[in-house]
Coordinates of C-alpha atoms in Angstrom, one line a residue:
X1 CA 65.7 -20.7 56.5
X2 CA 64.4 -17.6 58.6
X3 CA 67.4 -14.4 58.3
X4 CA 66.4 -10.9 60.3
X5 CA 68.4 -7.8 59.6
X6 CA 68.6 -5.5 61.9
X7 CA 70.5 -1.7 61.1
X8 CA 73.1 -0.6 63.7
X9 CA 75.8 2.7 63.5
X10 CA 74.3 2.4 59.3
X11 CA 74.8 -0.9 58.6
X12 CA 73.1 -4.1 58.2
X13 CA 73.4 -6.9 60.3
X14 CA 72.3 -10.6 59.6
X15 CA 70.9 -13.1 62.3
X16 CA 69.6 -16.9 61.5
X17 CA 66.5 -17.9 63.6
X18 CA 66.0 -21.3 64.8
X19 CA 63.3 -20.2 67.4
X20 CA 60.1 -17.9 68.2
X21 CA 62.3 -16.5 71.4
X22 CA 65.3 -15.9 69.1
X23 CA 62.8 -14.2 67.3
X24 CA 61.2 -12.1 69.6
X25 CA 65.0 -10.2 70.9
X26 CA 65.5 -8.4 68.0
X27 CA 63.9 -5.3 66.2
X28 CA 64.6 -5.7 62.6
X29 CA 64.1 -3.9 59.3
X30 CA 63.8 -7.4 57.0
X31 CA 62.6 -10.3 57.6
X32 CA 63.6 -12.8 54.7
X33 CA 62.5 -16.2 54.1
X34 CA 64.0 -19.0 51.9
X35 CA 61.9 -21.5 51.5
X36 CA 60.2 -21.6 54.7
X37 CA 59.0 -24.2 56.7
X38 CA 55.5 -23.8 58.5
X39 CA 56.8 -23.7 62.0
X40 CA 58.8 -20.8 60.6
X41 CA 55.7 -18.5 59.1
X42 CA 54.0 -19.5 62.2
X43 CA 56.8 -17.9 64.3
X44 CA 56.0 -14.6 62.1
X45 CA 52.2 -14.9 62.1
X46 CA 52.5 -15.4 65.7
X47 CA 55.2 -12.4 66.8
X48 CA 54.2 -10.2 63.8
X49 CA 50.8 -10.8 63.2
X50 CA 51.1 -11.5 59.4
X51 CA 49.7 -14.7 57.5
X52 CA 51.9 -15.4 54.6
X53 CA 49.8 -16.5 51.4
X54 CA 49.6 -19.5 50.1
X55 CA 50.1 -18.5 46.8
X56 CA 52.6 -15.6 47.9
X57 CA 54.7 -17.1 44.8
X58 CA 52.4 -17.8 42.2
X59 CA 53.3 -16.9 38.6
X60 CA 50.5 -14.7 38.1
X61 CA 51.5 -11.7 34.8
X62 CA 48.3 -9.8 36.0
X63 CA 49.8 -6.0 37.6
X64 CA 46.1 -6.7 39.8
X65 CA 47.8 -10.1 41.5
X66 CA 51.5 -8.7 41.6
X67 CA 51.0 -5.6 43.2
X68 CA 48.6 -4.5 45.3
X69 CA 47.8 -3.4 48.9
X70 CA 45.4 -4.8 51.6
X71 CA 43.0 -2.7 53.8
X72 CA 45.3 -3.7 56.7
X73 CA 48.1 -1.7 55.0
X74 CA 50.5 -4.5 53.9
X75 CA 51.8 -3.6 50.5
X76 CA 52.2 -6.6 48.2
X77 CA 55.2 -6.4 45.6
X78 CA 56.1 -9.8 43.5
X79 CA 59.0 -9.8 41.7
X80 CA 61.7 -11.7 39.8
X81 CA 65.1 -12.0 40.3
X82 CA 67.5 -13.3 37.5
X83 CA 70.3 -16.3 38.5
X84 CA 72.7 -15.9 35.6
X85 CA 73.7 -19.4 36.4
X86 CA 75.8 -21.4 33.4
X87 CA 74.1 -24.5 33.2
X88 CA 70.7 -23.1 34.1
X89 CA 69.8 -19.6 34.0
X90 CA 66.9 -18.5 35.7
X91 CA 64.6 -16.5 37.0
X92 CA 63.1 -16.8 41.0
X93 CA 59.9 -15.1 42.2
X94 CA 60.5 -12.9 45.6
X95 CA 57.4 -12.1 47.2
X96 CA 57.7 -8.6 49.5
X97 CA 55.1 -7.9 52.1
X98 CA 55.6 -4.0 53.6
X99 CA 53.7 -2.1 56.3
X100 CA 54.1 1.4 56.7
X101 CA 50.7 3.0 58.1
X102 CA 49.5 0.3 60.2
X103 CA 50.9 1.5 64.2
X104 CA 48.7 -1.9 65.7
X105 CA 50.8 -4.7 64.4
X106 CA 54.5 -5.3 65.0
X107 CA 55.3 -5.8 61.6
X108 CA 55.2 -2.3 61.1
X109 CA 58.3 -0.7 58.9
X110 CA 59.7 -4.4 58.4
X111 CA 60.4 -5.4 55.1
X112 CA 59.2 -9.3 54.5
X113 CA 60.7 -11.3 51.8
X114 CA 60.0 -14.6 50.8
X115 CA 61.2 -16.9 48.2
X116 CA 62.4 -20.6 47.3
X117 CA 66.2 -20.1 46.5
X118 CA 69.4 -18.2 47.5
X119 CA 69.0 -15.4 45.1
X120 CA 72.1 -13.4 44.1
X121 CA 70.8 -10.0 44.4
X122 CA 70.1 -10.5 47.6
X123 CA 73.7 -11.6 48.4
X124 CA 74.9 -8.5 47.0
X125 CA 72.8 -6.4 48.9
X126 CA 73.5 -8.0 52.4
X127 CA 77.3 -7.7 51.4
X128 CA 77.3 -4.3 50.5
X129 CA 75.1 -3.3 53.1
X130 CA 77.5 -5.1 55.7
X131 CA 80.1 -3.0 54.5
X132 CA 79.1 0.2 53.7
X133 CA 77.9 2.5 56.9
X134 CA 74.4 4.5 55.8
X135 CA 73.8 2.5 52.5
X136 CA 70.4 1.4 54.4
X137 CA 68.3 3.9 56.5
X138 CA 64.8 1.6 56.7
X139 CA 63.0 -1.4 55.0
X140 CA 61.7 0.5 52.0
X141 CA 65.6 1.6 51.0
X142 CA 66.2 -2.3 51.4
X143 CA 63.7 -2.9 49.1
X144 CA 64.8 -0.3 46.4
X145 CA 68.3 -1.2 47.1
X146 CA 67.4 -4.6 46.0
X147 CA 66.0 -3.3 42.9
X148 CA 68.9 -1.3 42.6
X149 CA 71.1 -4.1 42.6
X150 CA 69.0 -6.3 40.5
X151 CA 69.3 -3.9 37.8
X152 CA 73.2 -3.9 38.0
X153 CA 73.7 -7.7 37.9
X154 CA 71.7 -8.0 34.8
X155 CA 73.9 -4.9 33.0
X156 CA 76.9 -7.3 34.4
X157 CA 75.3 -10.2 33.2
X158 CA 74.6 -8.4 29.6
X159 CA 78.6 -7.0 29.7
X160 CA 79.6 -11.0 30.1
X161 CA 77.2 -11.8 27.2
X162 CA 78.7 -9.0 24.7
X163 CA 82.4 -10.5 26.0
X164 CA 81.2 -14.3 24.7
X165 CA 79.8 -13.1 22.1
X166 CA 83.1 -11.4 20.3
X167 CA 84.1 -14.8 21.1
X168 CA 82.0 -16.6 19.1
X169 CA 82.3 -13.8 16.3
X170 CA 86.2 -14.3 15.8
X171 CA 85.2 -18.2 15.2
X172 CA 82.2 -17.2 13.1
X173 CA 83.9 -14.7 10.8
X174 CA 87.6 -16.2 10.8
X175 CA 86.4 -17.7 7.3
X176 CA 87.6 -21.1 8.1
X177 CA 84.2 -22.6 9.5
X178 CA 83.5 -26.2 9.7
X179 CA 80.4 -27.4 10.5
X180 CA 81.4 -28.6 13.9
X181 CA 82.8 -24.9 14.6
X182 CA 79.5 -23.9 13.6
X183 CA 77.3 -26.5 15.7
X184 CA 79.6 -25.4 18.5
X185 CA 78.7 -21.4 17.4
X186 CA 75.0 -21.7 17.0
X187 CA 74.5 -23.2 20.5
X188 CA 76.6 -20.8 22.5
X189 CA 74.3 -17.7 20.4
X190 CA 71.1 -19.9 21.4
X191 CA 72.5 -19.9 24.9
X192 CA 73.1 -16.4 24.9
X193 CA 69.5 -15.3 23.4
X194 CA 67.6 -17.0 25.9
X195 CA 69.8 -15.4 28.7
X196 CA 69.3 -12.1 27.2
X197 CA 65.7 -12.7 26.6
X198 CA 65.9 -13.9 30.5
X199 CA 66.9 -10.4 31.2
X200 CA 64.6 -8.6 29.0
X201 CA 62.2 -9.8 31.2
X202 CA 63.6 -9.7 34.4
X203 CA 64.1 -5.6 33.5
X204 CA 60.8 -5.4 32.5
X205 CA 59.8 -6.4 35.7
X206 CA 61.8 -4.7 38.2
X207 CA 60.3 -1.4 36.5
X208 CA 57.2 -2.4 36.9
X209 CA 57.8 -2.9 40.2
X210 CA 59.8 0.4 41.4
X211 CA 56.8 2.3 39.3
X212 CA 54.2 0.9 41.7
X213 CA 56.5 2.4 44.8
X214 CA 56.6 5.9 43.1
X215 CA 53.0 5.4 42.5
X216 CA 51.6 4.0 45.6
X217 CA 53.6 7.6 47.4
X218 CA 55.4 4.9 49.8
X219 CA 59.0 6.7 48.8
X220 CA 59.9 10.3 50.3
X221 CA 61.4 12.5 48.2
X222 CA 65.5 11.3 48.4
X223 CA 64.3 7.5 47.4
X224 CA 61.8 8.7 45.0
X225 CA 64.9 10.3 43.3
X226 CA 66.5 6.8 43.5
X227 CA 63.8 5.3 42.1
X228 CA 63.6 7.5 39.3
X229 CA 67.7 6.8 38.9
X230 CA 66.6 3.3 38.6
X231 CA 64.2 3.4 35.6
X232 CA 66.5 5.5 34.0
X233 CA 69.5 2.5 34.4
X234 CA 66.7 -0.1 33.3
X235 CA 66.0 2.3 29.9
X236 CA 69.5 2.0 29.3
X237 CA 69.8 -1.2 30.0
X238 CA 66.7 -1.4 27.3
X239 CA 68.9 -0.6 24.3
X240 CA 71.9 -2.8 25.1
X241 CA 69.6 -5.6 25.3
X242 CA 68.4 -4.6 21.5
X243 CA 71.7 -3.9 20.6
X244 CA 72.6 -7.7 21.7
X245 CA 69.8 -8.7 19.9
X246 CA 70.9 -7.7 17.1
X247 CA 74.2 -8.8 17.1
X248 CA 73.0 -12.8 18.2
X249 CA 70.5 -12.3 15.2
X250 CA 73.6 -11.3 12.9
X251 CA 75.8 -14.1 14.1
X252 CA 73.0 -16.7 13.7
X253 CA 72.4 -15.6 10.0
X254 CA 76.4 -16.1 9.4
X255 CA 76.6 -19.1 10.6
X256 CA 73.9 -20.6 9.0
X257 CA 75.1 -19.1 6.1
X258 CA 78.4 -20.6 6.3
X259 CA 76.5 -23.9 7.0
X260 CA 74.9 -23.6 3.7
X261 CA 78.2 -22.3 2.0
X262 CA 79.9 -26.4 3.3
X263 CA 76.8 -27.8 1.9
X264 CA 76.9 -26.9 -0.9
X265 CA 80.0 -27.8 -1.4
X266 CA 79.1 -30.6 -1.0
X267 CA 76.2 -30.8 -3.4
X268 CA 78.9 -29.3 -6.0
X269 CA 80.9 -31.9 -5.5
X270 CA 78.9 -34.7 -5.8
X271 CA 77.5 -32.5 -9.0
X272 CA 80.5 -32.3 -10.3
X273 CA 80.7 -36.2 -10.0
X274 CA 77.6 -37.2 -11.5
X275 CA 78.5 -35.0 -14.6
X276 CA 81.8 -36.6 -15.0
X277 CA 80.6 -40.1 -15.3
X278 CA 77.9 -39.9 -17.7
X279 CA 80.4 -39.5 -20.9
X280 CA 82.1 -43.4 -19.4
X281 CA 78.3 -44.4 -18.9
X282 CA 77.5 -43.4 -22.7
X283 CA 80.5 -45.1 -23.8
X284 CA 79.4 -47.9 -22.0
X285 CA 75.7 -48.4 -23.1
X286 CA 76.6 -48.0 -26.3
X287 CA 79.0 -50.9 -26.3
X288 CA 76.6 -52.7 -24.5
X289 CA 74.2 -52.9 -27.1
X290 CA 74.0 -56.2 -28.9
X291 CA 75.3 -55.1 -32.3
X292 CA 78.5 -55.2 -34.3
X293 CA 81.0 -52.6 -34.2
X294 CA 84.0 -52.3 -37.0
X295 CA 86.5 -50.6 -34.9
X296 CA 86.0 -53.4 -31.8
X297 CA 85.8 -56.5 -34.9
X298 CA 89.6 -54.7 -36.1
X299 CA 91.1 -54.7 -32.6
X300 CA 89.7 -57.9 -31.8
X301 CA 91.2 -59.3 -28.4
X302 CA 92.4 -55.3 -28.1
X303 CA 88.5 -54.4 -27.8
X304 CA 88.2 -54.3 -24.0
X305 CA 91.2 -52.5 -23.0
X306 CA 90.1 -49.9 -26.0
X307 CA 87.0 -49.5 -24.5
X308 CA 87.9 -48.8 -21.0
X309 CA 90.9 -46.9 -21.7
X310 CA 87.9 -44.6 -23.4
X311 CA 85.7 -44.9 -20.3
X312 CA 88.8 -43.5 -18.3
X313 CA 89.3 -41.0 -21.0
X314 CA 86.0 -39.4 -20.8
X315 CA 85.9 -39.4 -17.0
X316 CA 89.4 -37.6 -16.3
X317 CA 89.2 -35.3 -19.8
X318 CA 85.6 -33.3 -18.2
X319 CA 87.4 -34.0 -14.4
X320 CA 90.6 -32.3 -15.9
X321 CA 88.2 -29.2 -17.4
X322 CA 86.6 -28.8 -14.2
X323 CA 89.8 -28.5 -12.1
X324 CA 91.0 -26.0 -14.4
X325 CA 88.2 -23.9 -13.9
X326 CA 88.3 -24.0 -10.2
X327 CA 84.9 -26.2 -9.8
X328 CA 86.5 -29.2 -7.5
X329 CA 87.6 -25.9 -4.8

């Protein structure tokens, strides 16, 4: 899917192309790809003048592969975007491609994007952008915007994580845990560190990113400002994540401790058990030896009852002694 955006009276306005002629009627400040065919970067290599890599997605770590600028003027920028999806949360790589010196090609002050899925930062953006008048003034604020907006999804996602996990807490530390409340309770925290660890990343990432604009002296001196504005929301986004951290790592260590707590229980139980039984086991191999006792010879027919009624008697008296102190709880 090929989108162009063009900017009219301040605001952003979205076109699908399904043609090089559709193509060629409007002047627009971004360009974005999803997944795009090869008939669709041939319509931009051919109006714009721009080859889109290959590897344009690659999941290279290296700052050298991830941003960088070619002696044609395109600036590089690879990024990811976090999809705080339920079921699967994710991160896509966007790929940016930016001109800003190069007067010879058409592709001058457009702002390229490319990547494989609807990403909701971007949705965000082209919302807000449709909406409110001035928000955009050329690609590069697109681009930052985008940033911008990146970083305030993940503080929403981390807000919806902190609101599950009191959730889990109340369950955790109501005191009444059973093991299937705490099976339930150790996969929502596992769900919830990976997310956050998703957005640990992501962060991490975006500021790399908007430091390479201040760096690279792209930004005048209103969007360097904003860029600034958005390291300083990603620091603080920095210690919630720690503080989140903390709390999943707390939560963990209480349920597994309740865990422990049931099973041994458990092992107390069958303890408890095993001790009560060997006093009918003693009476019983000693009566099972092959000798003769006086008191069984003076009961005579009475001898089994006797010795079972002693069997019982010596289970339920240490049974009785161990309810009494409050082991069988």
């Amino acid at each position: 899917m090929l989108n162009i955006f063009t900017l009219a009276n301040g605001r952003l306005f979205q076109e699908e192309i399904e043609s090089l002629e559709e193509l060629s009627k409007f002047q627009p400040i971004w360009v974005d790809l999803e997944s795009p065919t090869l008939e669709e970067k041939r319509w931009v290599k051919q109006y714009y003048g721009l080859s889109i890599p290959d590897d344009a997605m690659d999941e290279d770590i290296e700052e050298s592969a991830r941003f960088y600028a070619e002696d044609n003027g395109d600036v590089h920028i690879r990024s990811d975007f976090l999809i705080a999806d339920d079921d699967e949360p994710r991160t896509v790589r966007a790929a940016f491609i930016l001109n800003l010196v190069n007067d010879n090609l058409k592709s001058k002050g457009v702002l390229f994007s490319i990547h494989d899925e609807d990403v909701p930062v971007f949705r965000l953006l082209r919302m807000r952008a449709r909406r409110a008048p001035g928000l955009i003034e050329d690609a590069k604020e697109v681009l930052l915007k985008l940033f911008d907006a990146d970083a305030e999804y993940s503080a929403d996602t981390l807000e919806g994580i902190y609101d599950e996990l009191e959730k889990v807490s109340k369950k955790v530390l109501s005191g009444n845990v059973t093991d299937a409340i705490a099976g339930e309770a150790l996969g929502a925290i596992a769900r919830h560190e990976d997310l956050s660890g998703r957005i640990r990343r992501n962060v991490m990432d975006t500021r790399r990113a908007v430091s390479f604009m201040m760096r690279s002296k792209m930004l005048n001196a209103e969007q360097f400002e904003q860029a600034r504005q958005i390291l300083r929301d990603i620091d603080s986004l920095d210690s919630h994540t720690a503080f989140l951290f903390d709390k999943i790592n707390f939560l963990m260590d209480a349920t597994v401790g309740f865990i422990n707590i049931n099973q041994n229980k458990i092992i107390k139980i069958f303890s408890v058990a095993s001790v009560a039984l060997l006093p009918p086991t003693l009476v019983a191999s000693v009566y099972g030896m092959n000798l003769k006792f006086p008191e069984l010879e003076f009961l005579g027919g009475w001898s089994y009852p006797y010795t079972v009624t002693l069997m019982v008697a010596s289970a339920l008296v240490p049974m009785w002694y161990f309810y009494k102190r409050g082991w069988l709880r």
